[in-house]
PDB file of N, CA, C and O in Angstrom:
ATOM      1  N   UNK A  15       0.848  -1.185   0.000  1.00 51.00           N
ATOM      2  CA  UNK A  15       0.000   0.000   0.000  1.00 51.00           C
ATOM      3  C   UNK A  15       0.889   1.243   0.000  1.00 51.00           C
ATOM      4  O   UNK A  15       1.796   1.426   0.813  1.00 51.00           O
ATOM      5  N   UNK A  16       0.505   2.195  -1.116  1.00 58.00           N
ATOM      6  CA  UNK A  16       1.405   2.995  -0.676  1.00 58.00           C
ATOM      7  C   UNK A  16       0.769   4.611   0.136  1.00 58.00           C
ATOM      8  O   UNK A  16      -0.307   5.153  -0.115  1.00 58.00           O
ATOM      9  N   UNK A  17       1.806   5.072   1.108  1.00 54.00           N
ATOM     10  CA  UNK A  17       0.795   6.091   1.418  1.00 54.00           C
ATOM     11  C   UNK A  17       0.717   7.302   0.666  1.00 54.00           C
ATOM     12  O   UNK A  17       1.580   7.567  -0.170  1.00 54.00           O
ATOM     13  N   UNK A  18      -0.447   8.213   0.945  1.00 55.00           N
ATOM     14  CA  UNK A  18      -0.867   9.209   0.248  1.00 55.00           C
ATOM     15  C   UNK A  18       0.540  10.248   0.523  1.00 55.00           C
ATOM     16  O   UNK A  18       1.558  10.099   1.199  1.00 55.00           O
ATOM     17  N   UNK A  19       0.186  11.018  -0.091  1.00 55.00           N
ATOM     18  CA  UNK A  19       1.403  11.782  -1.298  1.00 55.00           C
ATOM     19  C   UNK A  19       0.963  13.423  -1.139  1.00 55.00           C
ATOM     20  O   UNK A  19      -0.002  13.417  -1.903  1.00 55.00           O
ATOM     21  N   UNK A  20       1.041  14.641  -0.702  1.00 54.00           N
ATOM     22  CA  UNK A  20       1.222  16.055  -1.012  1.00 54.00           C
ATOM     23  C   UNK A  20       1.687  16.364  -1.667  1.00 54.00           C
ATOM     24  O   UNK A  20       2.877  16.069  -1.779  1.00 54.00           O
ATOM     25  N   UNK A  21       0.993  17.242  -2.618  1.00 56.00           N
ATOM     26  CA  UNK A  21       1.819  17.823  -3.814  1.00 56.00           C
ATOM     27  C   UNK A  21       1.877  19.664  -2.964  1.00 56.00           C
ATOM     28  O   UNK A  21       1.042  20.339  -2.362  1.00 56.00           O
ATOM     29  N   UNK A  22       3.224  19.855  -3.332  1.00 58.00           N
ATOM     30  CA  UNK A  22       3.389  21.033  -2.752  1.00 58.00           C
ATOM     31  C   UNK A  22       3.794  21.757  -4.048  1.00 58.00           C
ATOM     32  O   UNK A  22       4.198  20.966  -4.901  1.00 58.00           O
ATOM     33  N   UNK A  23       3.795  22.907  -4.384  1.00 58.00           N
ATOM     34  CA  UNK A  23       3.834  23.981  -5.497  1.00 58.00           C
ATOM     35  C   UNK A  23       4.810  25.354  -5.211  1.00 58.00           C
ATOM     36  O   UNK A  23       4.414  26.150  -4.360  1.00 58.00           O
ATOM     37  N   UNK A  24       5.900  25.583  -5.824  1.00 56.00           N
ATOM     38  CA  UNK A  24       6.691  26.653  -5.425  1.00 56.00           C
ATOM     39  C   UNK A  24       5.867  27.809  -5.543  1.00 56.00           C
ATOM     40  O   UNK A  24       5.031  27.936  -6.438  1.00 56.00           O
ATOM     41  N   UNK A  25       6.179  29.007  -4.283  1.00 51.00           N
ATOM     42  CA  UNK A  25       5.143  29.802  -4.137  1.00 51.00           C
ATOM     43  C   UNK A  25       5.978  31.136  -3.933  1.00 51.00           C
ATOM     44  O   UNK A  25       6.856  31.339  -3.095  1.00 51.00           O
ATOM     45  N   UNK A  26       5.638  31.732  -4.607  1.00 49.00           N
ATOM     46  CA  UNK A  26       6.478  33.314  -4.211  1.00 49.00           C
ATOM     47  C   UNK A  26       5.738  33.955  -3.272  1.00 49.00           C
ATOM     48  O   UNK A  26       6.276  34.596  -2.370  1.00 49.00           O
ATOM     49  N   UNK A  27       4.434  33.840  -3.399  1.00 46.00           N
ATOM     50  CA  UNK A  27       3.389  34.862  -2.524  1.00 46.00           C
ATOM     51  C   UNK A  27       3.221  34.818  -1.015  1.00 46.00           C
ATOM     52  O   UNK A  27       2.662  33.847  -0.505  1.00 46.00           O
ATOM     53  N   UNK A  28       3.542  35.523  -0.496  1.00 49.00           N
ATOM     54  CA  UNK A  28       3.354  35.675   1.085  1.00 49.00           C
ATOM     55  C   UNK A  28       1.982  34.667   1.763  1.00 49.00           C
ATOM     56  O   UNK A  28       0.866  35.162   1.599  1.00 49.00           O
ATOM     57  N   UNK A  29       2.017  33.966   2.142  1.00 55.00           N
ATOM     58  CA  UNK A  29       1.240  32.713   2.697  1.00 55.00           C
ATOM     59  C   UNK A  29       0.129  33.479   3.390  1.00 55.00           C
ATOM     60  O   UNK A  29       0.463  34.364   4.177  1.00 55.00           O
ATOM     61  N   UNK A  30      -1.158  33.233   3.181  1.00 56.00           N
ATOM     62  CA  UNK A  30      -2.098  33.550   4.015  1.00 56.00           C
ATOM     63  C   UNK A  30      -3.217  32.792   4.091  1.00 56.00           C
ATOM     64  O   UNK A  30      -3.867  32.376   3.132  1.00 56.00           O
ATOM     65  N   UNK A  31      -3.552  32.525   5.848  1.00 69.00           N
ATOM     66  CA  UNK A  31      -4.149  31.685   5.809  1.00 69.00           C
ATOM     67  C   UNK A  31      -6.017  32.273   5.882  1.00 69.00           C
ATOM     68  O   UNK A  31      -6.632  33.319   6.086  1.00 69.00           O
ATOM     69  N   UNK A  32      -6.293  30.898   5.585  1.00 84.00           N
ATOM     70  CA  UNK A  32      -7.860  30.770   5.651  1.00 84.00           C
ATOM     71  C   UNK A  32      -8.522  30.319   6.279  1.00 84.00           C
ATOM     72  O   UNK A  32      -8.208  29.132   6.372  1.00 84.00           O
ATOM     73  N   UNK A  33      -9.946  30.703   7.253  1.00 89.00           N
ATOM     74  CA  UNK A  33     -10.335  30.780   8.605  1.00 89.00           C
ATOM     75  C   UNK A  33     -11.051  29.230   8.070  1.00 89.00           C
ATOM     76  O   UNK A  33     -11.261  29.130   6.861  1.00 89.00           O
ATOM     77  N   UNK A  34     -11.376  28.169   8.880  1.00 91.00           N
ATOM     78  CA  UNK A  34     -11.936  27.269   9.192  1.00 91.00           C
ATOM     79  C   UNK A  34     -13.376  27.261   8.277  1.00 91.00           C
ATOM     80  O   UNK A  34     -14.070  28.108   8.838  1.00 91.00           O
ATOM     81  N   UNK A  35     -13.844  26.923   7.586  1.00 92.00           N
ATOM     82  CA  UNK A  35     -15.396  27.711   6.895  1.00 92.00           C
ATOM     83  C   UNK A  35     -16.028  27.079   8.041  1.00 92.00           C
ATOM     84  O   UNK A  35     -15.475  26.260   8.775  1.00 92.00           O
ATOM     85  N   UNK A  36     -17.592  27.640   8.185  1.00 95.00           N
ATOM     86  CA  UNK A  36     -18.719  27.138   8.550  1.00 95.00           C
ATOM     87  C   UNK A  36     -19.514  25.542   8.667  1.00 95.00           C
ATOM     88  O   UNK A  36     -20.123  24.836   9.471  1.00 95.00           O
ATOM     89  N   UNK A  37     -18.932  25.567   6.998  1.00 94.00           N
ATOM     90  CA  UNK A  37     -19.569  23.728   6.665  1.00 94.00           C
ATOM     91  C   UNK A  37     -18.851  23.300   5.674  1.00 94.00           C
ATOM     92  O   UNK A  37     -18.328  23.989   4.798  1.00 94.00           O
ATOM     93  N   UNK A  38     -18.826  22.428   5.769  1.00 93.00           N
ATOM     94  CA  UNK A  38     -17.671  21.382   4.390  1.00 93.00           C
ATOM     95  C   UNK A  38     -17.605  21.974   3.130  1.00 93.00           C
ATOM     96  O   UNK A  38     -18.520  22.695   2.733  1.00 93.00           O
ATOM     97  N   UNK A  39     -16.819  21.791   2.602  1.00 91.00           N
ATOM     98  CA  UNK A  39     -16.467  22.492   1.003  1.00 91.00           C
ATOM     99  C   UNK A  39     -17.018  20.820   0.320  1.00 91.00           C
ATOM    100  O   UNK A  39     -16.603  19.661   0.339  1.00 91.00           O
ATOM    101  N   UNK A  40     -18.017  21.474  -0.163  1.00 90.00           N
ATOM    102  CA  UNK A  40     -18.694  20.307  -1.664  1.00 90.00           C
ATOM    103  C   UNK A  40     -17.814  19.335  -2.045  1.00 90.00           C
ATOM    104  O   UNK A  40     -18.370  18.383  -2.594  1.00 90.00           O
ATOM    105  N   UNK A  41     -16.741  19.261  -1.951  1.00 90.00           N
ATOM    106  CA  UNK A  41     -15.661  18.192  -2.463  1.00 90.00           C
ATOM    107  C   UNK A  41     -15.091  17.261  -0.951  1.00 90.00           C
ATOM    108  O   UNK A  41     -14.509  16.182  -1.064  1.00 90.00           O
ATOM    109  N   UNK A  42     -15.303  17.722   0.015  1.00 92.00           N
ATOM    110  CA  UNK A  42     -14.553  17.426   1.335  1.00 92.00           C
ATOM    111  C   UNK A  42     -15.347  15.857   1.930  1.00 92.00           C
ATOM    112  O   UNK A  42     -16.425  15.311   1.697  1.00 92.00           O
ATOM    113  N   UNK A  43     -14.345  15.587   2.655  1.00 93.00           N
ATOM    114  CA  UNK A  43     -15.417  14.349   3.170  1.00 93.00           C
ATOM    115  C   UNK A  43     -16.444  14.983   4.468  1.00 93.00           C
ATOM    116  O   UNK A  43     -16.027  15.947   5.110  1.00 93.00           O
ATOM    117  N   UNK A  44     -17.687  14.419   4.767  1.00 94.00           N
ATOM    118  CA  UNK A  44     -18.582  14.720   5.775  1.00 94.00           C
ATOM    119  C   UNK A  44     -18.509  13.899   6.694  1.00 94.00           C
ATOM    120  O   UNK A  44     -18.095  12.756   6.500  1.00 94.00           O
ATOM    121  N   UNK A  45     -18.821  14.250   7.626  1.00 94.00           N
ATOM    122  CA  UNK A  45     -18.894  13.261   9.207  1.00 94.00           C
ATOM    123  C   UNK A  45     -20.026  12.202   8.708  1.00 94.00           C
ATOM    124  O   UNK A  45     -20.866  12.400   7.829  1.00 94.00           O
ATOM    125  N   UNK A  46     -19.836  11.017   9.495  1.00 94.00           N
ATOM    126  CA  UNK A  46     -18.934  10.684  10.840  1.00 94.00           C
ATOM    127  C   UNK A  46     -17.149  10.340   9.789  1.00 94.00           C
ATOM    128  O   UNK A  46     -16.993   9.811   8.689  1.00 94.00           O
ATOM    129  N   UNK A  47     -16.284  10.834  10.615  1.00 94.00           N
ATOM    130  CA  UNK A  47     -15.081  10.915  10.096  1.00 94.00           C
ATOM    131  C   UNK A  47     -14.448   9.596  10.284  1.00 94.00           C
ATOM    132  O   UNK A  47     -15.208   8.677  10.589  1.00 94.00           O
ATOM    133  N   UNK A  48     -12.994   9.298  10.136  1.00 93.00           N
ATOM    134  CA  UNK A  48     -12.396   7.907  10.466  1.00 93.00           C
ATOM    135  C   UNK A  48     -11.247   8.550  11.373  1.00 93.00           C
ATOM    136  O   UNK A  48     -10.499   9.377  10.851  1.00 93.00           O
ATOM    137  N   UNK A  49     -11.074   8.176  12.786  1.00 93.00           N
ATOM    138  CA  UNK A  49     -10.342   8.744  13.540  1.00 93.00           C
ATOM    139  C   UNK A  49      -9.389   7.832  13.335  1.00 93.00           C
ATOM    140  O   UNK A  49      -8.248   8.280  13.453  1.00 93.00           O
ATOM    141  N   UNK A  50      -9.487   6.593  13.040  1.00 92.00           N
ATOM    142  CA  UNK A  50      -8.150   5.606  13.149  1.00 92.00           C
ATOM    143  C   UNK A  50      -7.722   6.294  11.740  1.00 92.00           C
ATOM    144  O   UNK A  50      -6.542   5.995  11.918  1.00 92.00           O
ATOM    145  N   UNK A  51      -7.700   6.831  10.740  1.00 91.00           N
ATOM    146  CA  UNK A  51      -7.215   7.753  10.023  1.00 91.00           C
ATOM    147  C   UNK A  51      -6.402   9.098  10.031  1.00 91.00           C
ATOM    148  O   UNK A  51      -5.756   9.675   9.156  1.00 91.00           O
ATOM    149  N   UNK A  52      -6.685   9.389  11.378  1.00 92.00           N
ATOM    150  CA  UNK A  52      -6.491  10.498  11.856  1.00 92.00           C
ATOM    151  C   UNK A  52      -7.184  11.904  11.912  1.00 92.00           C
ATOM    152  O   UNK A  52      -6.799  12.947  12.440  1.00 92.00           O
ATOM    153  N   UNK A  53      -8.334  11.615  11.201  1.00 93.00           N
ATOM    154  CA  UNK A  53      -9.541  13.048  11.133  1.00 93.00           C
ATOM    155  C   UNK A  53     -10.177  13.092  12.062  1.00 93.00           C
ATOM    156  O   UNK A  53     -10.493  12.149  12.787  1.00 93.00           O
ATOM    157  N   UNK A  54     -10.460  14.235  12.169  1.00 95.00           N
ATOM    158  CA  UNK A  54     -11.386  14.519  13.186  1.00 95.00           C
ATOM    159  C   UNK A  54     -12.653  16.064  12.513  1.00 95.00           C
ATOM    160  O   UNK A  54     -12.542  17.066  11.808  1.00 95.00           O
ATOM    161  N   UNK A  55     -13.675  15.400  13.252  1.00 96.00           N
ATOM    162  CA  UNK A  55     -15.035  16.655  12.585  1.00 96.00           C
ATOM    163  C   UNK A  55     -15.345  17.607  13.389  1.00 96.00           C
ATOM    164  O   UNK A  55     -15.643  17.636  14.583  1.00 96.00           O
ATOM    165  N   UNK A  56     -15.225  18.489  12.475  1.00 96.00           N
ATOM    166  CA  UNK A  56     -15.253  20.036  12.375  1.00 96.00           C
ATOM    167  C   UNK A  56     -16.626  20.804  11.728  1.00 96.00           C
ATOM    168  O   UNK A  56     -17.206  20.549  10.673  1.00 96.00           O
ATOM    169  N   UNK A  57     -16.837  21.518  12.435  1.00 97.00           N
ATOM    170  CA  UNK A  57     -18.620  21.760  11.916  1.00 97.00           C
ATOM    171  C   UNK A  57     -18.893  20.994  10.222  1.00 97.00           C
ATOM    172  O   UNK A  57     -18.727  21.564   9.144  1.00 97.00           O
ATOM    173  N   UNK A  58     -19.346  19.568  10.448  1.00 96.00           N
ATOM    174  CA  UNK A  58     -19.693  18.668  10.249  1.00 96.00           C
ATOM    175  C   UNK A  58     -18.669  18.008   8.513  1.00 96.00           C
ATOM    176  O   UNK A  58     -19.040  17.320   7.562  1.00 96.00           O
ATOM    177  N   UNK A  59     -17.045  18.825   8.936  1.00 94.00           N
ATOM    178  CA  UNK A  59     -16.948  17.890   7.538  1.00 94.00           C
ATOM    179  C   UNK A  59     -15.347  17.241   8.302  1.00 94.00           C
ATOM    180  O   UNK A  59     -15.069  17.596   9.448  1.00 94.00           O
ATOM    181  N   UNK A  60     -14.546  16.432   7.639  1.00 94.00           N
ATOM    182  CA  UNK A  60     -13.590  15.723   8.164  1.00 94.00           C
ATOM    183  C   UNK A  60     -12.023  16.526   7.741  1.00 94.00           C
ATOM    184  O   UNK A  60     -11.546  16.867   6.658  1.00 94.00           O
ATOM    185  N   UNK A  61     -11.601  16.608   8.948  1.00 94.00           N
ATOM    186  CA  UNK A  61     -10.340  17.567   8.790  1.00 94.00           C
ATOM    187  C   UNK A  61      -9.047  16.570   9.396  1.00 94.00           C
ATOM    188  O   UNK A  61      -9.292  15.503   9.958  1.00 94.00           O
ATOM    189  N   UNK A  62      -7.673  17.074   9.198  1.00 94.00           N
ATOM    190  CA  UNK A  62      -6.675  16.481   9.508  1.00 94.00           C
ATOM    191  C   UNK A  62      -5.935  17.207   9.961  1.00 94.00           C
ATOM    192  O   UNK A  62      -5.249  17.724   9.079  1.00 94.00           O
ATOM    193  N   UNK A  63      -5.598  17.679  11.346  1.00 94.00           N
ATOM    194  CA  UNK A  63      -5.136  18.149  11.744  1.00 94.00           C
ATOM    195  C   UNK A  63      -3.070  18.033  11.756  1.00 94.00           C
ATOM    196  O   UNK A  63      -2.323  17.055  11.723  1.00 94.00           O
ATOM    197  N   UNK A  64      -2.842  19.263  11.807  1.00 93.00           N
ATOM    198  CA  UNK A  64      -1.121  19.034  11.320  1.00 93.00           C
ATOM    199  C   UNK A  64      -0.647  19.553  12.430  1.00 93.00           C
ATOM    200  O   UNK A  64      -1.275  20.196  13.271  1.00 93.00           O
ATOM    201  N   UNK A  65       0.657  19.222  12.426  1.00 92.00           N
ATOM    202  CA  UNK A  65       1.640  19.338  13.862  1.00 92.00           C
ATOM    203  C   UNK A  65       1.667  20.534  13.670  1.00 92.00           C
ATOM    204  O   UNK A  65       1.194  21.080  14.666  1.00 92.00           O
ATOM    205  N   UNK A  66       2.050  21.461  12.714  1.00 89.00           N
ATOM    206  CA  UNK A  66       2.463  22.998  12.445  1.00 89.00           C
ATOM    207  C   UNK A  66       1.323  23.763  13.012  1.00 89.00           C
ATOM    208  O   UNK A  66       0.132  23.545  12.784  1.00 89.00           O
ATOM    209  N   UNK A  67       1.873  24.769  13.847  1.00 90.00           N
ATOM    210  CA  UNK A  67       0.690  25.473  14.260  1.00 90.00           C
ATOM    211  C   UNK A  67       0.921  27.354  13.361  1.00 90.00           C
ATOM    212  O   UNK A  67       1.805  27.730  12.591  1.00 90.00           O
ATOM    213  N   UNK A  68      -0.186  28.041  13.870  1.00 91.00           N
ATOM    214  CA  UNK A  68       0.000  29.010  12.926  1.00 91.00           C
ATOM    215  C   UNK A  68       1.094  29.973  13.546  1.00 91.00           C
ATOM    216  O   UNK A  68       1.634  29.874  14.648  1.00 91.00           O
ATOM    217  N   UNK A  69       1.321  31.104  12.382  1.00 91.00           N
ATOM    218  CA  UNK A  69       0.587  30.993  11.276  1.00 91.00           C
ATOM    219  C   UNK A  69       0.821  29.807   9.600  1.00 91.00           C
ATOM    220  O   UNK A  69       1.906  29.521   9.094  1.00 91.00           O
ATOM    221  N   UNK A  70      -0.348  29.427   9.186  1.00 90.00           N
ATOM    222  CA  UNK A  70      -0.232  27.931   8.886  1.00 90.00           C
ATOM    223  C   UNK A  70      -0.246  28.591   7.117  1.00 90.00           C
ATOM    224  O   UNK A  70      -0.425  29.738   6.706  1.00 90.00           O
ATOM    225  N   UNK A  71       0.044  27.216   6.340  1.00 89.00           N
ATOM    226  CA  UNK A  71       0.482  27.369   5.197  1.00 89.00           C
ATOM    227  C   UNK A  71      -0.450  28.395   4.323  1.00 89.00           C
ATOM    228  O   UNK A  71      -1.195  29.019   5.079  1.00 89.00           O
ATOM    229  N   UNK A  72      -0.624  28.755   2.910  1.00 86.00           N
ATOM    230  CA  UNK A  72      -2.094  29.197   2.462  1.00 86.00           C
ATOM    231  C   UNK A  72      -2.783  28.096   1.887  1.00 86.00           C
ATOM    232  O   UNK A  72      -3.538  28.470   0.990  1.00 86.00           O
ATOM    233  N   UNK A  73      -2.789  27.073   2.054  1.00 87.00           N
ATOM    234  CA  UNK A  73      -3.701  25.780   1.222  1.00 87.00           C
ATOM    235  C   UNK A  73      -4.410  25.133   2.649  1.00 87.00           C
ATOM    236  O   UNK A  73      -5.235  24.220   2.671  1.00 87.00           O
ATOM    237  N   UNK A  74      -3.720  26.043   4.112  1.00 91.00           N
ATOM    238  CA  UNK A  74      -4.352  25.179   5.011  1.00 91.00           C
ATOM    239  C   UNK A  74      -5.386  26.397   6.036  1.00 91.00           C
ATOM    240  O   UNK A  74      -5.515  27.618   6.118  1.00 91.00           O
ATOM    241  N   UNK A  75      -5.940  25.199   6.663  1.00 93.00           N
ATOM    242  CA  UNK A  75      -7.276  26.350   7.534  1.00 93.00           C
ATOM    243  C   UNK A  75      -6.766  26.308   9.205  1.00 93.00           C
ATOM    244  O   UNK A  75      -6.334  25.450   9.975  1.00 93.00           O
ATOM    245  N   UNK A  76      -7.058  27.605   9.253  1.00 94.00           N
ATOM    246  CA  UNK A  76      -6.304  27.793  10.996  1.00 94.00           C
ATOM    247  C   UNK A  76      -7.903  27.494  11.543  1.00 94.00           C
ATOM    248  O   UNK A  76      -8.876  27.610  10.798  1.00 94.00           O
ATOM    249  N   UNK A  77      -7.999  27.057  13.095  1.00 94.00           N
ATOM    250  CA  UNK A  77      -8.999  26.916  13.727  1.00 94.00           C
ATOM    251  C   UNK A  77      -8.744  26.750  15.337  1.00 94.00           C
ATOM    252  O   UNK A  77      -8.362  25.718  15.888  1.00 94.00           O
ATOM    253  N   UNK A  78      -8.979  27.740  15.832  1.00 94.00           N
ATOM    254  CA  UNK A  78      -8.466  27.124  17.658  1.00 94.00           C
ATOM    255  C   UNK A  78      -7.044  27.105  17.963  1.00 94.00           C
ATOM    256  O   UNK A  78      -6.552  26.538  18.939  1.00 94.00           O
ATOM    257  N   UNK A  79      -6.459  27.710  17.135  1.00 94.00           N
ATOM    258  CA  UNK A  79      -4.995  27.777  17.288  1.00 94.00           C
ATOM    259  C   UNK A  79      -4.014  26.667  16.634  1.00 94.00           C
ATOM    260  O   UNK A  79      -2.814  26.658  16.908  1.00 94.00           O
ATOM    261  N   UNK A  80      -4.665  25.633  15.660  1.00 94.00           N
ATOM    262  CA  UNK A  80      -4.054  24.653  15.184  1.00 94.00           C
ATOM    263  C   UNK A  80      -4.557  25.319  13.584  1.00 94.00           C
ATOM    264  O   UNK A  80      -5.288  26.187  13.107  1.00 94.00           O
ATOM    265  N   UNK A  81      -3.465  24.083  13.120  1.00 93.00           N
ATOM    266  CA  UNK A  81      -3.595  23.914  11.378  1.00 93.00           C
ATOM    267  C   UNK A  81      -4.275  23.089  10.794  1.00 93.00           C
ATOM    268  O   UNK A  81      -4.361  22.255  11.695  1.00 93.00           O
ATOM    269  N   UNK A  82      -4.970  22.569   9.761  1.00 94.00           N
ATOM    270  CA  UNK A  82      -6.009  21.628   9.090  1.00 94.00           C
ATOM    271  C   UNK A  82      -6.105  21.856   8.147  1.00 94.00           C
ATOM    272  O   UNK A  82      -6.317  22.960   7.648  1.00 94.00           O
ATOM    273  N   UNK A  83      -5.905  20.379   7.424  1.00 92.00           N
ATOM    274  CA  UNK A  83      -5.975  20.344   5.788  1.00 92.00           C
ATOM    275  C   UNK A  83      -7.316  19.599   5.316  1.00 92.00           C
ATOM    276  O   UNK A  83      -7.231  18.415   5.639  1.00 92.00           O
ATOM    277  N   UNK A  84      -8.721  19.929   4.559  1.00 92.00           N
ATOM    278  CA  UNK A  84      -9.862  19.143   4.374  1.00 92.00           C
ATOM    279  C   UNK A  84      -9.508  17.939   3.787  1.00 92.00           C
ATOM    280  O   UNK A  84      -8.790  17.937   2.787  1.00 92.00           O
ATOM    281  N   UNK A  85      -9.995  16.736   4.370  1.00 92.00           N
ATOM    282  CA  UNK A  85     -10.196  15.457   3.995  1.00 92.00           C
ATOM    283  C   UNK A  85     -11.069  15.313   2.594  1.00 92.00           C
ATOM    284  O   UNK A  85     -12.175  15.841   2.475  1.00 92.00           O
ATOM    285  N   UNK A  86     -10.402  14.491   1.489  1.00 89.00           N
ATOM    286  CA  UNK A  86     -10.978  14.975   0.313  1.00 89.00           C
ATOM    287  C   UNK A  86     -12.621  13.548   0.250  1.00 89.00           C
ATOM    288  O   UNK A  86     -12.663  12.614   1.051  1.00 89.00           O
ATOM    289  N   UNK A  87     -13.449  13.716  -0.575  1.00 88.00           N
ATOM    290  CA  UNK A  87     -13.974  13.591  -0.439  1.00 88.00           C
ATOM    291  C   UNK A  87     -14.404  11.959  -1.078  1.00 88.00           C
ATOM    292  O   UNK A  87     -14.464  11.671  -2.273  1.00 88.00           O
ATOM    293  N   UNK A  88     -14.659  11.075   0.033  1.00 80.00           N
ATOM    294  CA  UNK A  88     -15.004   9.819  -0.367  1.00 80.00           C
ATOM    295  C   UNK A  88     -15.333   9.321  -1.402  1.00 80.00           C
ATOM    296  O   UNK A  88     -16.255  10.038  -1.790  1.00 80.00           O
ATOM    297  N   UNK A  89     -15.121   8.258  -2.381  1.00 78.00           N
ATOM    298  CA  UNK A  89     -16.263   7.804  -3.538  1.00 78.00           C
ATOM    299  C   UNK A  89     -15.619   6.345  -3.457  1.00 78.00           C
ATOM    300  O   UNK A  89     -14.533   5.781  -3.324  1.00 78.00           O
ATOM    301  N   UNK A  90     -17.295   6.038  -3.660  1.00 78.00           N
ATOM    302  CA  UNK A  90     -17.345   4.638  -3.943  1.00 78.00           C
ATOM    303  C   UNK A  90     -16.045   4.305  -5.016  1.00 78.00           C
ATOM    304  O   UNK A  90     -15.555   5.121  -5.797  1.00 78.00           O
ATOM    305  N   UNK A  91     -15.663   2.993  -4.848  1.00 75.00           N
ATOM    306  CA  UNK A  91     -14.724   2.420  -5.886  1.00 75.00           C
ATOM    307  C   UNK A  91     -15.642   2.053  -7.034  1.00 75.00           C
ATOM    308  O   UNK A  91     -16.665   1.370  -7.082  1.00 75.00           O
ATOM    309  N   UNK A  92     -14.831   2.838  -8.097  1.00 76.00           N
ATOM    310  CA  UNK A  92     -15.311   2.833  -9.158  1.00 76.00           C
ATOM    311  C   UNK A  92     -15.114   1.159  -9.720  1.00 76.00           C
ATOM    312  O   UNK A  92     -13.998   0.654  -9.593  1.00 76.00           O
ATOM    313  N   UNK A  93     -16.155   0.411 -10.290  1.00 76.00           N
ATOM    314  CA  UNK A  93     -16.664  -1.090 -11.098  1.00 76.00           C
ATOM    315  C   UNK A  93     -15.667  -1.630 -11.632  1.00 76.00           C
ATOM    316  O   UNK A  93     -15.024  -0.726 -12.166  1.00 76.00           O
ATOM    317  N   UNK A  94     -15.074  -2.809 -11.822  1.00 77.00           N
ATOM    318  CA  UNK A  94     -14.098  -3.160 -12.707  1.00 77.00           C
ATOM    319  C   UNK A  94     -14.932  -4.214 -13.335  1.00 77.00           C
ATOM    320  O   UNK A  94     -16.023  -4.509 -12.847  1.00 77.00           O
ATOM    321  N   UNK A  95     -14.455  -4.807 -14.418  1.00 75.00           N
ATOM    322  CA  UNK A  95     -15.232  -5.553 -15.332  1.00 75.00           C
ATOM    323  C   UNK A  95     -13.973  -6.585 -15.553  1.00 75.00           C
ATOM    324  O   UNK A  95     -12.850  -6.277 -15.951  1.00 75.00           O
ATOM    325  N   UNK A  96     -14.422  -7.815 -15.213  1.00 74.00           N
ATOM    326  CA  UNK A  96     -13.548  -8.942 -15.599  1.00 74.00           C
ATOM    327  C   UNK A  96     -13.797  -9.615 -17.214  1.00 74.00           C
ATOM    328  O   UNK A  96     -14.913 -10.118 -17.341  1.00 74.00           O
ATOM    329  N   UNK A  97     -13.207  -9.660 -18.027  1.00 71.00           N
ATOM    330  CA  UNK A  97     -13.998  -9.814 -19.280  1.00 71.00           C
ATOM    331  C   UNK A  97     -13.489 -11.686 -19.390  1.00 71.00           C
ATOM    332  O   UNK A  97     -12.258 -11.673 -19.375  1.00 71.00           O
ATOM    333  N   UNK A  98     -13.777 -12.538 -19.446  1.00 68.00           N
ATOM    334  CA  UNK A  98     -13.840 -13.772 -19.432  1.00 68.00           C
ATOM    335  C   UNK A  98     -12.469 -14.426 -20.415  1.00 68.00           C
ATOM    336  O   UNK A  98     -12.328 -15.642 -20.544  1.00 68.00           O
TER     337      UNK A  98
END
């Protein structure tokens, strides 16, 4: 298995972060979260909290004095077809 992967992007622009939203971003995963994963829910969508505290990257959301990156959003495994 291999584990998941960050793509990070060279950035000239002064980092600024973005407040926690209200409710899940349309793409994010929704509660109930997977804590043996390491997420935890945040007015109701699944976040991952990071060791770095702020001020935190600009791709990540400050909240309570910590950093959080949104958990992307579940989908069924797509069908495979065994052809005989």
């Amino acid at each position: 298995m291999r584990p998941p992967l960050v793509q990070t992007g060279d950035s000239s622009a002064a980092d600024i972060t973005y407040p926690l939203p209200a409710k899940p971003f349309g793409n994010q995963a929704k509660a109930p979260c997977k804590p043996k994963k390491g997420e935890v829910e945040i007015n109701g969508g699944c976040w991952v909290e990071l060791a770095k505290r702020p001020p935190c990257y600009d791709d990540q959301a400050e909240y309570q004095g910590k950093c959080y990156l949104p958990v992307a959003e579940r989908r069924p495994p797509e069908p495979t077809v065994i052809q005989p």
